[in-house]
Short mmCIF file of C-alpha atoms and ligand atoms in Angstrom, two decimals:
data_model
loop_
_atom_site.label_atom_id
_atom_site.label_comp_id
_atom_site.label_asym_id
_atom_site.label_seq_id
_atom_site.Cartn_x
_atom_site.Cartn_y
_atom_site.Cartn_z
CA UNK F 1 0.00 0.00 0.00
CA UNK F 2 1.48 3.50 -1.29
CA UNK F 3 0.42 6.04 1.21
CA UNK F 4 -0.08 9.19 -1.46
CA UNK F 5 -0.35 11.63 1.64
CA UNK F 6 3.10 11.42 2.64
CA UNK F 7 4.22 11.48 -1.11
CA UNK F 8 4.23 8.22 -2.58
CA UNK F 9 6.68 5.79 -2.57
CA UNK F 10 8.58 6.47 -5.89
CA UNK F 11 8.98 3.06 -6.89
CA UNK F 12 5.30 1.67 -6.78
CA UNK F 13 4.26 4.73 -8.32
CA UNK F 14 6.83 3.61 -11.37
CA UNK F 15 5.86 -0.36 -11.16
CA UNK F 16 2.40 1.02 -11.96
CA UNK F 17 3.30 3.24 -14.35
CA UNK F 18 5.27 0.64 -16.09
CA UNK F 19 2.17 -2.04 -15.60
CA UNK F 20 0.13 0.34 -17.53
CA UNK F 21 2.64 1.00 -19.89
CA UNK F 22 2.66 -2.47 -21.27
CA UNK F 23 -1.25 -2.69 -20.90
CA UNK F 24 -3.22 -2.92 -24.33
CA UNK F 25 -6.68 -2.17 -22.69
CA UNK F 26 -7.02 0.43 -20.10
CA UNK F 27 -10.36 0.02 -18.15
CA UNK F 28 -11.67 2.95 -15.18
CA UNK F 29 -14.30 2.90 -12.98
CA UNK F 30 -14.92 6.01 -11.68
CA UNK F 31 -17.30 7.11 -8.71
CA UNK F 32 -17.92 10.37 -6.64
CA UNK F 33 -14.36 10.93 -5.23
CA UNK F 34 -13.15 11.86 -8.29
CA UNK F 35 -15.35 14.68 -8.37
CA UNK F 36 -15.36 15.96 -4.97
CA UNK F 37 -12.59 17.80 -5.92
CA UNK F 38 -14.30 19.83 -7.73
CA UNK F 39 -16.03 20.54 -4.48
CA UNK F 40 -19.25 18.39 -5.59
CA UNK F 41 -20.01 16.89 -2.55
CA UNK F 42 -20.05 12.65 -2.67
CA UNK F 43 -23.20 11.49 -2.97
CA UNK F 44 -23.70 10.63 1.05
CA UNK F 45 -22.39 14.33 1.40
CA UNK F 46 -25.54 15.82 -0.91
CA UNK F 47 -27.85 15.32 1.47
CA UNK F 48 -27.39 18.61 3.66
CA UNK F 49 -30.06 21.37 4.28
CA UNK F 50 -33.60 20.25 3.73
CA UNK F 51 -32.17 16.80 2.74
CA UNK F 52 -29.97 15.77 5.56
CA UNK F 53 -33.03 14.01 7.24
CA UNK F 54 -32.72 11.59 4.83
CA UNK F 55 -30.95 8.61 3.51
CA UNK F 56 -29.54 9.06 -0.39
CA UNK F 57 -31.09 5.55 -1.13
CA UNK F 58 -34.77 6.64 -0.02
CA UNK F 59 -34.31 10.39 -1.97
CA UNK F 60 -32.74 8.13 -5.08
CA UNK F 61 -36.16 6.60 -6.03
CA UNK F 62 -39.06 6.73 -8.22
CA UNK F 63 -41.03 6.28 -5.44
CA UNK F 64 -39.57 9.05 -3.25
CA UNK F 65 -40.36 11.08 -6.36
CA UNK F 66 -43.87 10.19 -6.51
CA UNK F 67 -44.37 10.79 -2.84
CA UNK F 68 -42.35 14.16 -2.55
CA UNK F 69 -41.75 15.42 -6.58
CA UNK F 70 -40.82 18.54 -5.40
CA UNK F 71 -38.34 17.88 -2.64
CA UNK F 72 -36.45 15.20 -5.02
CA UNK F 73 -36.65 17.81 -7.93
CA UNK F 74 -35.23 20.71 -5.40
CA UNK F 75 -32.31 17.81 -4.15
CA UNK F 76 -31.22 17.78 -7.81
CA UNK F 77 -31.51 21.23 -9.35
CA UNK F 78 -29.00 21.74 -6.39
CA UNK F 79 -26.68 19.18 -7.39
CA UNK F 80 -27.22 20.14 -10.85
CA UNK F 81 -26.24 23.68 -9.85
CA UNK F 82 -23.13 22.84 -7.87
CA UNK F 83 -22.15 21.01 -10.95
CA UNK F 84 -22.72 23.80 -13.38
CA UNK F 85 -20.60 25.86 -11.32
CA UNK F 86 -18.00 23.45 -10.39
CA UNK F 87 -14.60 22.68 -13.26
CA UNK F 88 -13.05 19.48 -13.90
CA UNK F 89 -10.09 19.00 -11.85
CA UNK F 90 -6.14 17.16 -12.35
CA UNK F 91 -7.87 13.82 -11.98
CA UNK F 92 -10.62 14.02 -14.56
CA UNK F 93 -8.11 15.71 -17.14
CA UNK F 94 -5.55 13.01 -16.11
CA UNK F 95 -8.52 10.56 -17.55
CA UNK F 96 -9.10 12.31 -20.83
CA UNK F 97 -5.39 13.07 -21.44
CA UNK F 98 -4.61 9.15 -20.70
CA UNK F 99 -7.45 7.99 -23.10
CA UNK F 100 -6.48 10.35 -26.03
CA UNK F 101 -2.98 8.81 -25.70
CA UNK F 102 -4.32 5.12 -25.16
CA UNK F 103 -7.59 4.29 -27.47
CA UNK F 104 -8.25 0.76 -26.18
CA UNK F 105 -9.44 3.06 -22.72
CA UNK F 106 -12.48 2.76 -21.37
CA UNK F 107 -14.18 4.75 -19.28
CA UNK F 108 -17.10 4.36 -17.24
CA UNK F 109 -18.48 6.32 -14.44
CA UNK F 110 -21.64 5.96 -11.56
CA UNK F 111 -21.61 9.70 -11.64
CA UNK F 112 -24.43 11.81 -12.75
CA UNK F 113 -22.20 15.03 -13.44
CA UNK F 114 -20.62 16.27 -17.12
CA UNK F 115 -17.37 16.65 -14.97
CA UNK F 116 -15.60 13.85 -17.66
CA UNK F 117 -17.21 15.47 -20.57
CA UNK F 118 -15.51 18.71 -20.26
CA UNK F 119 -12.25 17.67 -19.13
CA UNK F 120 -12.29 16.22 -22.63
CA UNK F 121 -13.26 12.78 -22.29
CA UNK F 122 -15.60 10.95 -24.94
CA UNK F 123 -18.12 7.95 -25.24
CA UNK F 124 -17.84 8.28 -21.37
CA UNK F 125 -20.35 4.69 -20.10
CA UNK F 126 -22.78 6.73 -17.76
CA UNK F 127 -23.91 3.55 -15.88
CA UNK F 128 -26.10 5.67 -12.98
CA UNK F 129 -27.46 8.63 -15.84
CA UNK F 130 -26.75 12.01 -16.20
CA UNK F 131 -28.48 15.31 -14.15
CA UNK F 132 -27.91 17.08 -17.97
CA UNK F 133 -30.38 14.64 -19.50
CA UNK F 134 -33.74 14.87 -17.67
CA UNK F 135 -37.04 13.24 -19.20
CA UNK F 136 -40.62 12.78 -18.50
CA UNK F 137 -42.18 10.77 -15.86
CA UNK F 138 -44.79 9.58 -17.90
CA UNK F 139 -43.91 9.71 -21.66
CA UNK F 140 -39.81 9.48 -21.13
CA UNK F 141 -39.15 12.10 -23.72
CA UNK F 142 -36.45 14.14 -23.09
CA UNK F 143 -36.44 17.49 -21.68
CA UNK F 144 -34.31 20.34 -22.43
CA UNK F 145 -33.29 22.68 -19.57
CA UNK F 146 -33.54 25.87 -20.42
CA UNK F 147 -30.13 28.16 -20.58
CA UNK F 148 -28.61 29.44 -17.05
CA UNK F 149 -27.42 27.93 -13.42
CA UNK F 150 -30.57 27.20 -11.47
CA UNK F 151 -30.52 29.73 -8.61
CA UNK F 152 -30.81 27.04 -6.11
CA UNK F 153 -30.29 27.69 -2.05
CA UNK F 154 -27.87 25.97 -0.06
CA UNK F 155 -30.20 25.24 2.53
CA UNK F 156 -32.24 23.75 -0.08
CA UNK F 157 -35.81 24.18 -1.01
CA UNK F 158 -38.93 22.09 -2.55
CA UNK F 159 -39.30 23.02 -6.81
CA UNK F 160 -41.87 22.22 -8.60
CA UNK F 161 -40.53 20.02 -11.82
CA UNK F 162 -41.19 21.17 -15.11
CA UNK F 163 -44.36 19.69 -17.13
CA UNK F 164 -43.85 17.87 -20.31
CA UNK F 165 -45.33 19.90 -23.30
CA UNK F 166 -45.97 16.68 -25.26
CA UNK F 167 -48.12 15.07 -22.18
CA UNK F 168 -47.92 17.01 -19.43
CA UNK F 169 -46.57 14.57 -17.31
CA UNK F 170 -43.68 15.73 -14.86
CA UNK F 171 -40.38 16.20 -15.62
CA UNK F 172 -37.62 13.59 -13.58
CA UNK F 173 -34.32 13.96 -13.66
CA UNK F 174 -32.08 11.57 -16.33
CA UNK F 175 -30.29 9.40 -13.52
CA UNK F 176 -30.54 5.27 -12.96
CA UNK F 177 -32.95 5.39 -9.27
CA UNK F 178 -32.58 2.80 -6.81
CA UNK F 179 -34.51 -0.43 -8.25
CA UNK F 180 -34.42 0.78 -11.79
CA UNK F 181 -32.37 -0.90 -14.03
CA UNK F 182 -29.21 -0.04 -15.64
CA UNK F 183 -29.12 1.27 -19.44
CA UNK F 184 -28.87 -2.27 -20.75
CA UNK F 185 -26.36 -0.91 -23.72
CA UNK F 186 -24.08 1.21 -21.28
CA UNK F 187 -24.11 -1.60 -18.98
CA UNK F 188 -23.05 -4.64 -21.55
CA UNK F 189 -20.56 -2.09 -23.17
CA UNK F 190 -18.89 -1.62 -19.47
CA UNK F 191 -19.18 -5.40 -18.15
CA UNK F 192 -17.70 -5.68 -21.48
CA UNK F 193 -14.59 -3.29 -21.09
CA UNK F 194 -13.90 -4.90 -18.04
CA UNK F 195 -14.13 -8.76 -19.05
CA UNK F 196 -11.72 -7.47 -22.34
CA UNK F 197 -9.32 -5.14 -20.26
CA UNK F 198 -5.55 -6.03 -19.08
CA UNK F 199 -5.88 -3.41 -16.00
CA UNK F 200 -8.94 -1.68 -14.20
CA UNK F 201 -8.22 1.64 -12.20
CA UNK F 202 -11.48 1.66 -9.73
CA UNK F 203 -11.01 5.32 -8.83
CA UNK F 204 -12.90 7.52 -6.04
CA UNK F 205 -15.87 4.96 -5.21
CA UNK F 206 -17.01 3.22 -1.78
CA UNK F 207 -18.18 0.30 -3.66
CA UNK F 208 -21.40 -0.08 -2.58
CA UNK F 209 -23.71 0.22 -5.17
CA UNK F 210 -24.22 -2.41 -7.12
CA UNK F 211 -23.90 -4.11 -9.92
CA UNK F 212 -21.65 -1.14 -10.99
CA UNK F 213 -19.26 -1.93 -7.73
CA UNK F 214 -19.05 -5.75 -8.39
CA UNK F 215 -16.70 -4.65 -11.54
CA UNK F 216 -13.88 -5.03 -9.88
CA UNK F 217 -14.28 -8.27 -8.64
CA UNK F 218 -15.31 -9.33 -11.95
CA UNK F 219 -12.11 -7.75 -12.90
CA UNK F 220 -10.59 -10.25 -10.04
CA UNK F 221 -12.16 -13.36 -11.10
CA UNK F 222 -10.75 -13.13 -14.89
CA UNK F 223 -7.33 -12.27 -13.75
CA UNK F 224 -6.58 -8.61 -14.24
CA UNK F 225 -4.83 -5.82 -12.69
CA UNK F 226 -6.92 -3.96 -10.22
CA UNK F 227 -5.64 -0.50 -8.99
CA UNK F 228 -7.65 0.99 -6.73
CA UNK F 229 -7.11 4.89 -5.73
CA UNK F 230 -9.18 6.22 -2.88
CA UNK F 231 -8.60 8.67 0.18
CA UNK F 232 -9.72 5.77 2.65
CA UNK F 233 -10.17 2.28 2.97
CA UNK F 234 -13.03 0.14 1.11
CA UNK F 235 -14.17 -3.37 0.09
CA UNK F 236 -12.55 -2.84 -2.93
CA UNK F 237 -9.29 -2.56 -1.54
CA UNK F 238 -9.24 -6.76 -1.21
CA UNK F 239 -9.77 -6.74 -4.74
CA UNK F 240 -6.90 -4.71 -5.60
CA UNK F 241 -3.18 -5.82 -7.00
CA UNK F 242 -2.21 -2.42 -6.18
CA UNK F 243 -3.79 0.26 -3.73
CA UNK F 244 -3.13 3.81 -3.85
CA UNK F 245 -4.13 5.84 -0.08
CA UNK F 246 -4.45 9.03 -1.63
CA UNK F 247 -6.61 11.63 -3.50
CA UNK F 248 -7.40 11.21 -7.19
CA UNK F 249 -6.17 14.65 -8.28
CA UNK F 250 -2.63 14.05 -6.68
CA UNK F 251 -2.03 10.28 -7.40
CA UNK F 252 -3.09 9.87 -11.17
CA UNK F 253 -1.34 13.50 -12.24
CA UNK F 254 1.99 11.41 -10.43
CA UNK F 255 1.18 8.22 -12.60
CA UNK F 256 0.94 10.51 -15.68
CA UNK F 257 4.27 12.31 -14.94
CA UNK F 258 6.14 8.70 -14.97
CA UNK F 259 4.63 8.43 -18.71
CA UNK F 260 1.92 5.93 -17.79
CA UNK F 261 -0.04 7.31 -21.01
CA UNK F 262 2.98 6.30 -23.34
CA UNK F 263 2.34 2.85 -24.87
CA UNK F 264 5.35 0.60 -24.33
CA UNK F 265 7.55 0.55 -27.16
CA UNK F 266 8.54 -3.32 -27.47
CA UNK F 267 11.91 -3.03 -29.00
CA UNK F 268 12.45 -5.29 -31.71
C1 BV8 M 1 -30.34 -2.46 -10.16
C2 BV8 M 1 -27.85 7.95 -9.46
C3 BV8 M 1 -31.70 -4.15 -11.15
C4 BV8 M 1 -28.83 8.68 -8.59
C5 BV8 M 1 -27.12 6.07 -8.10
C6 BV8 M 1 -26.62 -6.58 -5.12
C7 BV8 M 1 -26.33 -6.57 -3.77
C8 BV8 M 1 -26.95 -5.64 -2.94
C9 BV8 M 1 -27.85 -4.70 -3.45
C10 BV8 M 1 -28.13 -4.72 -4.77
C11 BV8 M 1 -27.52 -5.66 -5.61
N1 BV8 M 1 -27.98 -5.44 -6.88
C12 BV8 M 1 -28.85 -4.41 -6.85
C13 BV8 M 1 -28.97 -3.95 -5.59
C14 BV8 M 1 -29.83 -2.86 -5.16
C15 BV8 M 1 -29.18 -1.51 -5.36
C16 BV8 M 1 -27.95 -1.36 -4.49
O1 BV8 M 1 -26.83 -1.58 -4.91
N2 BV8 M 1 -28.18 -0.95 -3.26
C17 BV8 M 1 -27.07 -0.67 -2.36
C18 BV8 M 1 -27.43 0.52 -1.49
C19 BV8 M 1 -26.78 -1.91 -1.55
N3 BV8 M 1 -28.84 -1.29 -6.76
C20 BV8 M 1 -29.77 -0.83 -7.60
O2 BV8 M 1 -30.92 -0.63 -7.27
C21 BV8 M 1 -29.33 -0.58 -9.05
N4 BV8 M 1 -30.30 -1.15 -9.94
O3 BV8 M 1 -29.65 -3.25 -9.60
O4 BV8 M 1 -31.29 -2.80 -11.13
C22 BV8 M 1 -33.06 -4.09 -10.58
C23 BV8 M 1 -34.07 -3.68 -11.41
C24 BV8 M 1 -35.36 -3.67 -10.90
C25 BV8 M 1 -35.63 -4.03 -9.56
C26 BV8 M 1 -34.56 -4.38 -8.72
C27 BV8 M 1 -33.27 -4.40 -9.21
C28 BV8 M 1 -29.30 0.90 -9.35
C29 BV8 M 1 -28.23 1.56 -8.55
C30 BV8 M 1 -28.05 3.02 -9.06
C31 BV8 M 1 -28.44 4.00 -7.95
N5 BV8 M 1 -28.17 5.38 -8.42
N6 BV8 M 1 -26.86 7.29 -8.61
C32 BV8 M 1 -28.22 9.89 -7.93
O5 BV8 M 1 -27.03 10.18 -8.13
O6 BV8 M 1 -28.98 10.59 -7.22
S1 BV8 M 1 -26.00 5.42 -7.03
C33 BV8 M 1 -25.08 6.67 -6.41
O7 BV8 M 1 -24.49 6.17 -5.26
C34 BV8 M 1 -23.94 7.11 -7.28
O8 BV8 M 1 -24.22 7.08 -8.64
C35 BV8 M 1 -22.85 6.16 -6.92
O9 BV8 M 1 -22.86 5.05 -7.74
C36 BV8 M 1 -23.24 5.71 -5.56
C37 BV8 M 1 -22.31 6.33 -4.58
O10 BV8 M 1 -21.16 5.66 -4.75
P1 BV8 M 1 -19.78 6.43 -4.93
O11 BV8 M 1 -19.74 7.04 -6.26
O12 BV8 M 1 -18.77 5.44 -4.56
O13 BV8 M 1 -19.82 7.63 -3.89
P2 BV8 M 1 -19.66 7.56 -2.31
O14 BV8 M 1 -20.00 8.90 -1.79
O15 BV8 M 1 -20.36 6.35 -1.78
O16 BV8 M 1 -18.08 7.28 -2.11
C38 BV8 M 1 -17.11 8.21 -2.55
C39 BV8 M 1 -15.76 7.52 -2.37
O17 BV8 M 1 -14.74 8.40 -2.82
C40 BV8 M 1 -15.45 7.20 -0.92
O18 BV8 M 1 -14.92 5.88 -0.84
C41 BV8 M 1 -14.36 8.22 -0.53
O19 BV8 M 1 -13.42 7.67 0.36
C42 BV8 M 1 -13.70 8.48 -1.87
N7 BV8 M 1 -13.11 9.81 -2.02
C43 BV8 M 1 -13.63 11.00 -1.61
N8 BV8 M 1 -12.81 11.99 -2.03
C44 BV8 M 1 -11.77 11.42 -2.69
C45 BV8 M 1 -11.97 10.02 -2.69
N9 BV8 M 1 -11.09 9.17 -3.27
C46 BV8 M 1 -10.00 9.72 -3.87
N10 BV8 M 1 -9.76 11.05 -3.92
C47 BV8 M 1 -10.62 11.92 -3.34
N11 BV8 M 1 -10.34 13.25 -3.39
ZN1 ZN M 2 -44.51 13.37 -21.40
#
């Protein structure tokens, strides 16, 4: 175990650097530590204010939504403000600059933000949704939001969703709820990634929420690399061939700066 916080060790830093070097297929897993640098608060963390009464897995569901629409909707224009005024930070453009440099990377992420997006990552796997793609209740089409940062308290406050103009059902925000399934095409495409890859980085992410955290067991199972990078210690950690203690924006920038994103030149 590297401990990032008192500088990590220099050479597991390099033996992972090197390991993903020589890797053809790059997979990440990516979960709400990696964006709490950006000062979005983890998903336990969201529920302050008006929401701290309650647990994230009763707010995360359709049927919280049906008994409550407006405190769910007010949870998430707030999260969906703090992420409109929030930037990418080292780790997510340590992603995107890795997977211009490697194609065979694939990235997939439980969190709802655009954080990825506009560090420059593409075909990011959304496996939980997005907040930037809400849709109606009823019909499912999409909704557009209209320009602007919601103007959403801290303390938080109850908003009444939008109404569909094709059926006038209520608008719901574009994330996977507790109990709802997975986007069966995001999900095969990740399980996929994963059961194909040579290494999986499972950065920023308790673990808990499944079937998104049993990846890197899967990962385990078939015989790959696992790195896992987190500020404290989870169940993924007895899944991992190598475990960074540390935060995302200061270990993956290090892995970068020992050329992890160069492919490994076999020398003839
Ligand atoms: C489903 C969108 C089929 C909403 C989310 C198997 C076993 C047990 C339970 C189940 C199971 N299979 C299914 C279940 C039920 C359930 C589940 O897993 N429950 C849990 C609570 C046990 N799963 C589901 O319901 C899934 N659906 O299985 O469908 C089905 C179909 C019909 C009927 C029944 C079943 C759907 C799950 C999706 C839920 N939606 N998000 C929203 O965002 O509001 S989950 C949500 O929570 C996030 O997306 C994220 O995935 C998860 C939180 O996890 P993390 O991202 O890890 O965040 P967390 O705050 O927990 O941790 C942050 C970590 O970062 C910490 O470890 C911290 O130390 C670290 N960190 C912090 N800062 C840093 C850092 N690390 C490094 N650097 C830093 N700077
Ligand atoms: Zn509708």
């Amino acid at each position: 175990m590297s401990d990032i916080s008192n500088g990590v060790s220099r050479e597991s830093l390099t033996q992972v650097a090197n390991l993903l070097r020589c890797a053809e297929r790059i997979a990440i897993l990516t979960g709400a530590g990696i964006s709490a640098e950006s000062g979005i608060p983890t998903f336990r963390d969201s529920l302050t204010g008006l929401w701290q009464q309650f647990n994230a897995a009763d707010l995360a569901t359709a049927d919280a939504y049906r008994r409550d629409k407006e405190l769910v909707w007010g949870w998430y224009e707030w999260r969906r403000m703090k992420v409109l005024l929030s930037e990418p930070n080292p780790g997510h453009v340590a992603i995107a600059r890795l997977a211009n440099e490697r194609p065979l990377c694939t990235l997939i992420t439980q969190n709802v933000d655009d954080l990825h997006e506009r560090a420059g990552s593409q075909d990011v796997l959304h496996v939980h949704g997005s907040l930037h793609s809400p849709r109606c209740f009823a019909c499912a089409r999409p909704y557009h939001f209209p320009d602007g940062i919601p103007e959403e308290p801290e303390g938080g406050r109850r908003l009444k969703p939008p109404v569909c103009t094709h059926c006038g059902g209520n608008i719901r925000p574009g994330v996977v709820w507790f109990n709802e399934s997975l986007p069966a095409a995001i999900w095969q495409a990740s399980e996929l990634a994963v059961r194909t890859c040579d290494v999986l980085l499972s950065i920023g992410t308790s673990g808990l929420v499944y079937p998104a955290a049993g990846l890197p067991s899967l990962a385990r199972r078939l015989g790959k690399m696992v790195i896992v990078i987190n500020t404290n210690a989870t169940e993924q950690d007895r899944m991992a061939t190598h475990c960074f203690r540390g935060r995302v924006g200061e270990v993956l920038p290090a892995l970068l700066a020992d050329g992890w994103g160069r492919p490994h030149v076999k020398v003839e």
